[in-house]
XYZ file of C-alpha atoms in Angstrom:
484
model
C -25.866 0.177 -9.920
C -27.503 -2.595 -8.149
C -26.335 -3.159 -4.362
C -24.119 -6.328 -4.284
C -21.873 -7.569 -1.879
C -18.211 -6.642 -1.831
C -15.187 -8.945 -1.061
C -12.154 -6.490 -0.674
C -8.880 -8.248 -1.241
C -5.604 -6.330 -0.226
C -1.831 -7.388 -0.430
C 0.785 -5.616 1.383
C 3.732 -4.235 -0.876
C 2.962 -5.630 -4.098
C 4.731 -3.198 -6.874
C 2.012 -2.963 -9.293
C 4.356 -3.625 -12.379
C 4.899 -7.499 -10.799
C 2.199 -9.285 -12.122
C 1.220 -10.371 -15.620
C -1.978 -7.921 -16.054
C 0.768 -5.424 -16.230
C 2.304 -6.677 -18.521
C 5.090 -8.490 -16.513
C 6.898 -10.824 -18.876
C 8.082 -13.336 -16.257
C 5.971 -13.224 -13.156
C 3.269 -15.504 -12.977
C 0.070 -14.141 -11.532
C -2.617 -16.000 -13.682
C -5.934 -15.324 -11.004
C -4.916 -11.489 -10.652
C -4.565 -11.469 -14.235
C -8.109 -12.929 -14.648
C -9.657 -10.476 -12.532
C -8.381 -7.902 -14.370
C -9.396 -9.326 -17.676
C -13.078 -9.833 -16.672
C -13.213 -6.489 -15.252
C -11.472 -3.163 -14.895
C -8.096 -2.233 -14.356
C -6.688 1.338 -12.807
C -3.264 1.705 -14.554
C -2.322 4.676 -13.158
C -3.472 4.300 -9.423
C -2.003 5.170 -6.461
C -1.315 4.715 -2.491
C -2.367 7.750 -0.193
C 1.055 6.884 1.330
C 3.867 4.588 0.220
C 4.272 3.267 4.008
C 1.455 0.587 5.783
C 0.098 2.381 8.446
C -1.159 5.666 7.384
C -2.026 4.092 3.835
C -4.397 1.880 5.830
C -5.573 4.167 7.649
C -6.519 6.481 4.914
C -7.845 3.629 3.050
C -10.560 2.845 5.844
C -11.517 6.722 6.438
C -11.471 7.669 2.607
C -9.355 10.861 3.512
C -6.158 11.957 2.503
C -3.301 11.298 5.558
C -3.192 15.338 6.099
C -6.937 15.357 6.382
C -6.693 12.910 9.381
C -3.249 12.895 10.987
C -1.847 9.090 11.049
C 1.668 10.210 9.509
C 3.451 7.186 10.645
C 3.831 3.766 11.095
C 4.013 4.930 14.822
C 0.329 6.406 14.717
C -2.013 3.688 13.857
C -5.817 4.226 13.245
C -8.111 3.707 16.782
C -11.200 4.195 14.896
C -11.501 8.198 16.517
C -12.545 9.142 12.732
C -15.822 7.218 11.447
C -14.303 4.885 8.419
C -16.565 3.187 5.726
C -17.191 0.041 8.111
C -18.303 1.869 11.201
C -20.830 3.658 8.505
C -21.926 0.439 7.118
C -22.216 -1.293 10.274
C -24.820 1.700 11.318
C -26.596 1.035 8.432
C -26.968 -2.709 8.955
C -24.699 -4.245 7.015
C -22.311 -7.251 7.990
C -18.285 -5.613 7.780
C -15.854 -8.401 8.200
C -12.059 -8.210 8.143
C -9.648 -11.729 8.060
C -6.165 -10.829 8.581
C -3.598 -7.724 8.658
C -4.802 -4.284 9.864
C -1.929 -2.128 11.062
C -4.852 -0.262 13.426
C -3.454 0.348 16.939
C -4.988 -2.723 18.587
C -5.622 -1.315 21.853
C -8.218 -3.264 23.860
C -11.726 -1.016 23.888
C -10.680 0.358 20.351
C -13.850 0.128 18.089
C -12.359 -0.044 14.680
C -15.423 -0.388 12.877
C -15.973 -3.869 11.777
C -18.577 -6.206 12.952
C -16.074 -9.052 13.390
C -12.070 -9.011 13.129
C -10.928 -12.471 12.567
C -7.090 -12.811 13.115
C -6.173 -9.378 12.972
C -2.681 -8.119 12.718
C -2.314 -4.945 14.398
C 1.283 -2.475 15.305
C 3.947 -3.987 17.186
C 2.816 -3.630 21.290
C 0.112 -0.301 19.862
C 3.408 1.932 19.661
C 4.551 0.184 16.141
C 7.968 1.573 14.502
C 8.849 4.128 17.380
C 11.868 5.084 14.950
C 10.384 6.645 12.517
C 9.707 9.640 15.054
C 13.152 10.573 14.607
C 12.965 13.064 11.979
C 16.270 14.588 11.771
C 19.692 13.057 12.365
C 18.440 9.861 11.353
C 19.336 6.713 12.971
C 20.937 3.984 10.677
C 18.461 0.804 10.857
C 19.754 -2.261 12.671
C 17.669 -4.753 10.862
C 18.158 -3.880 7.573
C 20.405 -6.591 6.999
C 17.507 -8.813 7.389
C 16.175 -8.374 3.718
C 19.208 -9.541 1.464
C 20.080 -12.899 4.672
C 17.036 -14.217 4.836
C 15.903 -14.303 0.796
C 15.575 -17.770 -0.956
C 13.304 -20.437 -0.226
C 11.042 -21.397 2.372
C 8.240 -20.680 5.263
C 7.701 -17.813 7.261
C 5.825 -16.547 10.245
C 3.770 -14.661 7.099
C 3.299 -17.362 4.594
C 1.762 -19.386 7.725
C -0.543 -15.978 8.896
C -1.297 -16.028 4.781
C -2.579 -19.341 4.972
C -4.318 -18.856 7.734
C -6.315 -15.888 6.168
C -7.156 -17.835 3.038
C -8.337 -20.486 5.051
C -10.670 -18.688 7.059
C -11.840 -16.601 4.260
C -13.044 -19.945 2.534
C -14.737 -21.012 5.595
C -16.391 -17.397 6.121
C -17.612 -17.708 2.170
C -19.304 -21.182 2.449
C -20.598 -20.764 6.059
C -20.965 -17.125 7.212
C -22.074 -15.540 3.748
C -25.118 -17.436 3.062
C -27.014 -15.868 6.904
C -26.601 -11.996 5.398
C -29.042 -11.512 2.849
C -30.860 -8.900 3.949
C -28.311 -6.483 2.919
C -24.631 -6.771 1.086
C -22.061 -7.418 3.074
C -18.352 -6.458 2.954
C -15.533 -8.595 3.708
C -12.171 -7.213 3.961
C -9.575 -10.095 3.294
C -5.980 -8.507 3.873
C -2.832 -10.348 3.325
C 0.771 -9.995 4.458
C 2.590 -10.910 1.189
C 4.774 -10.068 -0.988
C 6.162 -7.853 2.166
C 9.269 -8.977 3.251
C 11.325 -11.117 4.720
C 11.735 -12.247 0.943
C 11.389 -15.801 1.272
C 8.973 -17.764 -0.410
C 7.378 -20.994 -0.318
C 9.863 -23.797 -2.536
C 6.839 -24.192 -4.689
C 7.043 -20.502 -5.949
C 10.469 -19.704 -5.235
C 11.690 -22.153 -7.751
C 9.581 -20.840 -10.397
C 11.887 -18.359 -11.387
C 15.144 -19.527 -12.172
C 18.353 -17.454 -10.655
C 19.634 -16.951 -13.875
C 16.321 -15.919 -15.665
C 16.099 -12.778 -12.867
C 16.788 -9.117 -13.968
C 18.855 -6.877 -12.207
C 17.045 -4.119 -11.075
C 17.226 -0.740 -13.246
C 19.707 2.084 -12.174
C 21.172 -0.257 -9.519
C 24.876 0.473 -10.347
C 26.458 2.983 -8.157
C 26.915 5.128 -11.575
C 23.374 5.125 -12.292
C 21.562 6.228 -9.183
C 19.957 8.793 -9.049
C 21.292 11.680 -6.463
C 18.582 13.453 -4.905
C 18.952 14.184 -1.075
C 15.720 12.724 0.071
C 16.470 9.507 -1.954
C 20.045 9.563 0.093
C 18.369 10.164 3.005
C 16.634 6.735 3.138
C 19.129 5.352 1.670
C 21.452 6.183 4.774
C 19.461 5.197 7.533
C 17.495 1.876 6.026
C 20.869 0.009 4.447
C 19.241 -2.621 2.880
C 21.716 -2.374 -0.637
C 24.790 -2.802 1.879
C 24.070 -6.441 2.307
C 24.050 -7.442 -1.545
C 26.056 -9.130 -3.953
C 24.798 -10.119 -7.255
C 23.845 -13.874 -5.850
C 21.800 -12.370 -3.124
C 20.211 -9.649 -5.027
C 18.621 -12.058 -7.906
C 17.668 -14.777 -5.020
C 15.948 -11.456 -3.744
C 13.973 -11.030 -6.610
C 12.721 -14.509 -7.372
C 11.604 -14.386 -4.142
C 9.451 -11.631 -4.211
C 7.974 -12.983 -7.615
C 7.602 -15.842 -5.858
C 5.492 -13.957 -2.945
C 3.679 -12.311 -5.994
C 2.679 -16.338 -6.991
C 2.212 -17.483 -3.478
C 0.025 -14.482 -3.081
C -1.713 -14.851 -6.462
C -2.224 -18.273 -5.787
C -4.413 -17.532 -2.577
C -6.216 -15.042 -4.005
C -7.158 -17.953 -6.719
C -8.947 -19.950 -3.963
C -10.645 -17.533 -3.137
C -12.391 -16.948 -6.067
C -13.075 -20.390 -6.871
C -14.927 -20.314 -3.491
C -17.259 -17.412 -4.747
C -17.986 -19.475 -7.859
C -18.730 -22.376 -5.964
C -21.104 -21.425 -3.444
C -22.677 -19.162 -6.157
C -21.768 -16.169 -5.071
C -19.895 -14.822 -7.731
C -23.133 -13.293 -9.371
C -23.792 -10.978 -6.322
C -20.474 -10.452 -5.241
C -18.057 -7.841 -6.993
C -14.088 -7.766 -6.076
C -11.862 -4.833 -5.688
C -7.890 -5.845 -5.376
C -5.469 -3.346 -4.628
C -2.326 -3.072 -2.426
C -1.652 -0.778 0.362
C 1.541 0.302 -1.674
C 4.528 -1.139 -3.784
C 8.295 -2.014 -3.578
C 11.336 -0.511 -4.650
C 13.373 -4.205 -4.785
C 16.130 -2.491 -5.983
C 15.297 -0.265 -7.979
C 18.078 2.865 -8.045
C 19.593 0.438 -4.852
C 16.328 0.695 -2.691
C 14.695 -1.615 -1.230
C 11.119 -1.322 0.811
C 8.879 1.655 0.648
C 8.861 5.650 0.971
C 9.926 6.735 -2.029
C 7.171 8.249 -4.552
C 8.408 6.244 -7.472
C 5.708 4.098 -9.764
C 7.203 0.950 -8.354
C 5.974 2.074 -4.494
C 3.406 4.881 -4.657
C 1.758 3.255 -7.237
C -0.481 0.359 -6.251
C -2.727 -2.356 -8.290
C -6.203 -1.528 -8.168
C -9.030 -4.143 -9.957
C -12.574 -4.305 -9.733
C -14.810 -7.286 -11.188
C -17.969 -8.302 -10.755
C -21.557 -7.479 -11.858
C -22.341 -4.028 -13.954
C -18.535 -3.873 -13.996
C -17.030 -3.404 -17.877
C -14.955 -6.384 -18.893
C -11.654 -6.049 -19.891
C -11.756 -2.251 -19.917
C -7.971 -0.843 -18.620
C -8.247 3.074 -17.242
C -5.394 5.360 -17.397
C -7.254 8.299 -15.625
C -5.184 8.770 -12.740
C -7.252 7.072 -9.621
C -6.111 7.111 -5.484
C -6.903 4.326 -2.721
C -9.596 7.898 -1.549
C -11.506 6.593 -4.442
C -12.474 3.406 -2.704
C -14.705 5.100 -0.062
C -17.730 6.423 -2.433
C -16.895 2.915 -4.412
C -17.719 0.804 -1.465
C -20.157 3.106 -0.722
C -22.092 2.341 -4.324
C -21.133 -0.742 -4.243
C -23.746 -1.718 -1.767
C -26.432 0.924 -2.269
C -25.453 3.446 0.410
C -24.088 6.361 -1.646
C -26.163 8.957 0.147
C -25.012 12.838 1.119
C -24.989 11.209 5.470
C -21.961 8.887 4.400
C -19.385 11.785 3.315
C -18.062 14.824 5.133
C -15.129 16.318 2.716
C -14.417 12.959 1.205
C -11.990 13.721 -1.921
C -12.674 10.366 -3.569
C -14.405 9.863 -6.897
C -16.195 6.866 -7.824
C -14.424 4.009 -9.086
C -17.596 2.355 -11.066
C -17.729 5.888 -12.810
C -14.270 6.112 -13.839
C -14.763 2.643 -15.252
C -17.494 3.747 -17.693
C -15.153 6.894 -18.794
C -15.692 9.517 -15.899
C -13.013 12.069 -16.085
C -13.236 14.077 -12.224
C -11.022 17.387 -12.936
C -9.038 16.979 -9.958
C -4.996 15.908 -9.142
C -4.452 12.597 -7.271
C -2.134 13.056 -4.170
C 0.187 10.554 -2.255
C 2.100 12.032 0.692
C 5.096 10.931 2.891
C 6.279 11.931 6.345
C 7.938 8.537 7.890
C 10.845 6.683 8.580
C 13.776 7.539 7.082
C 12.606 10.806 5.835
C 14.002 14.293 7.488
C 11.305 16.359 5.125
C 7.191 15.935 3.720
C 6.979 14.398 0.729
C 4.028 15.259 -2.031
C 3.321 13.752 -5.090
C 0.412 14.796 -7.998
C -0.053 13.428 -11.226
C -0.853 16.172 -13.482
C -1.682 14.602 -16.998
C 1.370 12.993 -18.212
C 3.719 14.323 -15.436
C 4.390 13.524 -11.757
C 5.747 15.946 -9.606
C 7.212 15.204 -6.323
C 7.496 18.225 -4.141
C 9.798 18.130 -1.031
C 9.371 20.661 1.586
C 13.113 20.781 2.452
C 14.404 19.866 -0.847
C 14.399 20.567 -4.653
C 11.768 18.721 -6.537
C 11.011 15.962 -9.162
C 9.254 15.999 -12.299
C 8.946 13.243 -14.661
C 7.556 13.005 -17.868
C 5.276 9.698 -17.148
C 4.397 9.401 -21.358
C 7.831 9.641 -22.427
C 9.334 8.118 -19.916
C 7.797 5.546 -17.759
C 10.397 4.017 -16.317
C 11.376 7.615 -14.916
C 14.698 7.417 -15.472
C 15.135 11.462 -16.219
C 14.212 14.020 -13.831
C 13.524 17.001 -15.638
C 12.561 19.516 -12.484
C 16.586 21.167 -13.398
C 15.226 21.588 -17.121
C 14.162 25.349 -17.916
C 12.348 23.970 -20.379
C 9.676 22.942 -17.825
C 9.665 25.756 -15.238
C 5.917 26.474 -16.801
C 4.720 22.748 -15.699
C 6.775 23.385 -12.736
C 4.905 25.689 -11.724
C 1.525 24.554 -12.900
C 2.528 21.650 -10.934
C 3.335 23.126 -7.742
C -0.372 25.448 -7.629
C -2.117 22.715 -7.928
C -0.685 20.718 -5.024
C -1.156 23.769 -3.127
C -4.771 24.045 -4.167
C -5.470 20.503 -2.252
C -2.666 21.681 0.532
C -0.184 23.808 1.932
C 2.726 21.517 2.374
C 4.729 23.354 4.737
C 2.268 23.314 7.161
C 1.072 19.508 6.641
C 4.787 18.862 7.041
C 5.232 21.412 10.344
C 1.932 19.703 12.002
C 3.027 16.075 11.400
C 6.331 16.856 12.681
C 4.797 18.258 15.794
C 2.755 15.462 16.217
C 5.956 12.912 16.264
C 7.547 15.113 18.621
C 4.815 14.988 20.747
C 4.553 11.360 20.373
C 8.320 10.688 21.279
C 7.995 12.606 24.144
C 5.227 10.527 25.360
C 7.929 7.314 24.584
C 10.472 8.553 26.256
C 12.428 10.765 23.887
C 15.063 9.881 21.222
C 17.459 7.513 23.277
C 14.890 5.512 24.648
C 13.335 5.019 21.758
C 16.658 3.968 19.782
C 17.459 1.779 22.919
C 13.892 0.105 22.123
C 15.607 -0.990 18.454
C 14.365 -1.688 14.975
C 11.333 -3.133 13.818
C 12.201 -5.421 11.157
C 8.779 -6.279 10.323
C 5.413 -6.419 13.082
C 5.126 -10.222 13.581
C 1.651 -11.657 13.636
C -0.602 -12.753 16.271
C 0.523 -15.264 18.071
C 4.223 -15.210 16.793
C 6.847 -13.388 18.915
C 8.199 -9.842 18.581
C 11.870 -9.182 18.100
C 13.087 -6.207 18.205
C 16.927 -5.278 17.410
């Protein structure tokens, strides 16, 4: 593959079955869609973690979270572990970011990058100090936030979106053109669709109240009862604030973040084609995870479901196949050796136990024998959470609770749990080996829970930290924090 710069475009929560690529029959996201029809789509990919800050951090070290211990969206990335820009930058190439990191922030931290332009970093460096609390789980104060504020309008994120486009087109047209020497890499990370669900008029109004579906298994009757599920359920009460008026102005609101979003992304590109970069650039859009929006009656992340482990992941661009979909099972650890060949540096220096498998080579029908993993051990969780995709089935393993298997041919929508059917005690317990050959969850889950206990100590124990409040959502720069 010939080196070529890389422009790295990540959402924040977008559920990889909103947008038309995926087959979405009302959302309208006609510049994702084009990327994915001039290049290659990952329909089976997936988030190291369905929560923002150890999926981010993962994503920049190329590790699984249990090979580098951020569990939480209370223990951010500080760039202690080389990622893929401190390894480029030593090699000489120009690493960028524009907009949302969920890294620490501490002054002095060297995150990597050879300029951060409007980053977005945890709340104060401590981030959500609540989802320490591992047992007895507090119920969150600011859940009500989700189902009041959705409809129409501007937010503190649309604006910081915005922002980042804007200063991505500026970078394109007048930083791009002085690094030719060698590719460079710019990370462009947005804040939507992530709630608050409220979405510029122009998007919002889109998608017509009436036209919006109510989410599947949302009636009390239909939801699923597993304890973990209940667990989350319990302590982020997002569903209790719903009626049917406010659940479908929910909705169109998050397709309309999908649009707003999309619609960003589309200036972008035009940008590349412009300035003529578009011939030695290729793009890679993903997500850092998905959303439930209702789904079963949950809202947010943390749950291993399609609709929030699962994450969109697109690459276009030159000596990239065109219109080529994969359904080879691929992880946000992939990335690493794909950035890495991307812009010619895939040499034996740049890994050290790097799981990941090339992206470009599952595009052209490489088939790594290996189980993807996505792993869980936040807020509103008392136990670790595992998933693998093993062919056709995911299994989600809890260390305190029964597991989940679901049949992902038969049954996409995973609507039936078959982990209670003695028909499949053999996958079962294929299943279950095989996430044990890539870890031992009890201790992953017993050394992340040390680790939060450690931290909470350090933040003044349990009351102090539920005297500190809820984090509805890490506000960003220059916008102020509230805390409740």
């Amino acid at each position: 593959m010939k080196p070529a710069n890389l422009l790295i475009i990540m959402s924040d929560e977008h559920n990889p079955k909103i947008m038309g690529a995926s087959g979405h029959e009302i959302v309208k996201t006609p510049n994702i869609d084009a990327l994915a029809a001039g290049g290659t789509m990952f329909s089976s990919a997936y988030t190291t973690c369905p929560v923002c800050v150890p999926a981010r951090a993962a994503f920049a070290v190329g590790k699984y979270v249990h090979q580098i211990g951020y569990w939480d969206n209370a223990d951010a990335y500080e760039g202690a572990i080389p990622s893929w820009h401190h390894r480029l930058r030593s090699r000489g190439h120009r690493v960028v970011s524009i907009g949302k990191l969920h890294f620490r922030g501490h002054p002095g931290d060297d995150n990597g990058f050879s300029e951060e332009i409007i980053p977005m970093n945890i709340i104060e460096g401590k981030g959500d100090l609540m989802g320490l609390l591992r047992k007895d789980l507090p119920e969150r104060g600011l859940s009500w936030k989700i189902a009041k504020l959705a409809g129409p309008g501007e937010t503190p994120y649309t604006a910081y979106d915005r922002e980042i486009c804007t200063r991505t087109q500026i970078w394109l047209r007048e930083e791009a053109p002085r690094y030719r020497d060698k590719p460079w890499v710019l990370f462009v990370s947005f804040v939507c669709p992530h709630f608050p669900l409220v979405a510029p008029a122009e998007f919002y109004y889109q998608y017509p109240l009436d036209k919006m579906p109510l989410p599947k298994q949302y009636a009390q009757n239909e939801r699923p009862g597993h304890p973990y599920l209940q667990d989350y359920a319990a302590s982020f009460v997002y569903d209790r604030f719903f009626d049917e008026a406010k659940l479908r102005k929910a909705i169109a609101a998050y397709y309309g973040l999908c649009s707003f979003l999309d619609d960003n992304v589309g200036k972008i590109l035009r940008v590349l084609a412009d300035t003529g970069l578009a011939g030695d650039t290729r793009i890679l859009y993903t997500s850092d995870h998905g959303d439930n929006l209702g789904a079963r009656g949950l809202w947010g992340k943390s749950t291993m479901y399609e609709e929030v482990a699962g994450v969109p992941l697109i690459i276009n661009g030159p000596d990239i196949p065109k219109g080529v979909r994969i359904s080879t099972p691929a992880n946000h650890v992939d990335t690493y050796p794909s950035i890495m060949e991307c812009v010619g540096e895939d040499r034996p220096e740049m890994y050290d136990g790097h799981p990941g498998y090339s992206l470009f080579k599952l595009a052209v029908g490489g088939r790594p024998d290996r189980n993807v993993l996505s792993e869980y051990h936040g807020m509103g969780s008392t136990t670790g959470a595992f998933m693998i995709r093993h062919g056709q089935y995911k299994y989600v393993h809890y260390v305190a609770y029964r597991p989940q298997l679901f049949d992902l041919e038969t049954d996409p929508e995973e609507l039936r749990d078959l982990a209670q059917d003695s028909r499949y005690a053999a996958v079962l317990a294929e299943c279950r080996a095989r996430l044990h050959a890539i870890c031992d969850p009890a201790e992953v889950d017993a050394r992340a829970k040390k680790r939060q206990a450690e931290l909470l100590e350090q933040h003044g124990g349990r009351e102090a930290v539920i005297q500190r409040g809820d984090l509805g959502f890490t506000p960003p720069p220059g916008y102020p924090i509230v805390l409740g």
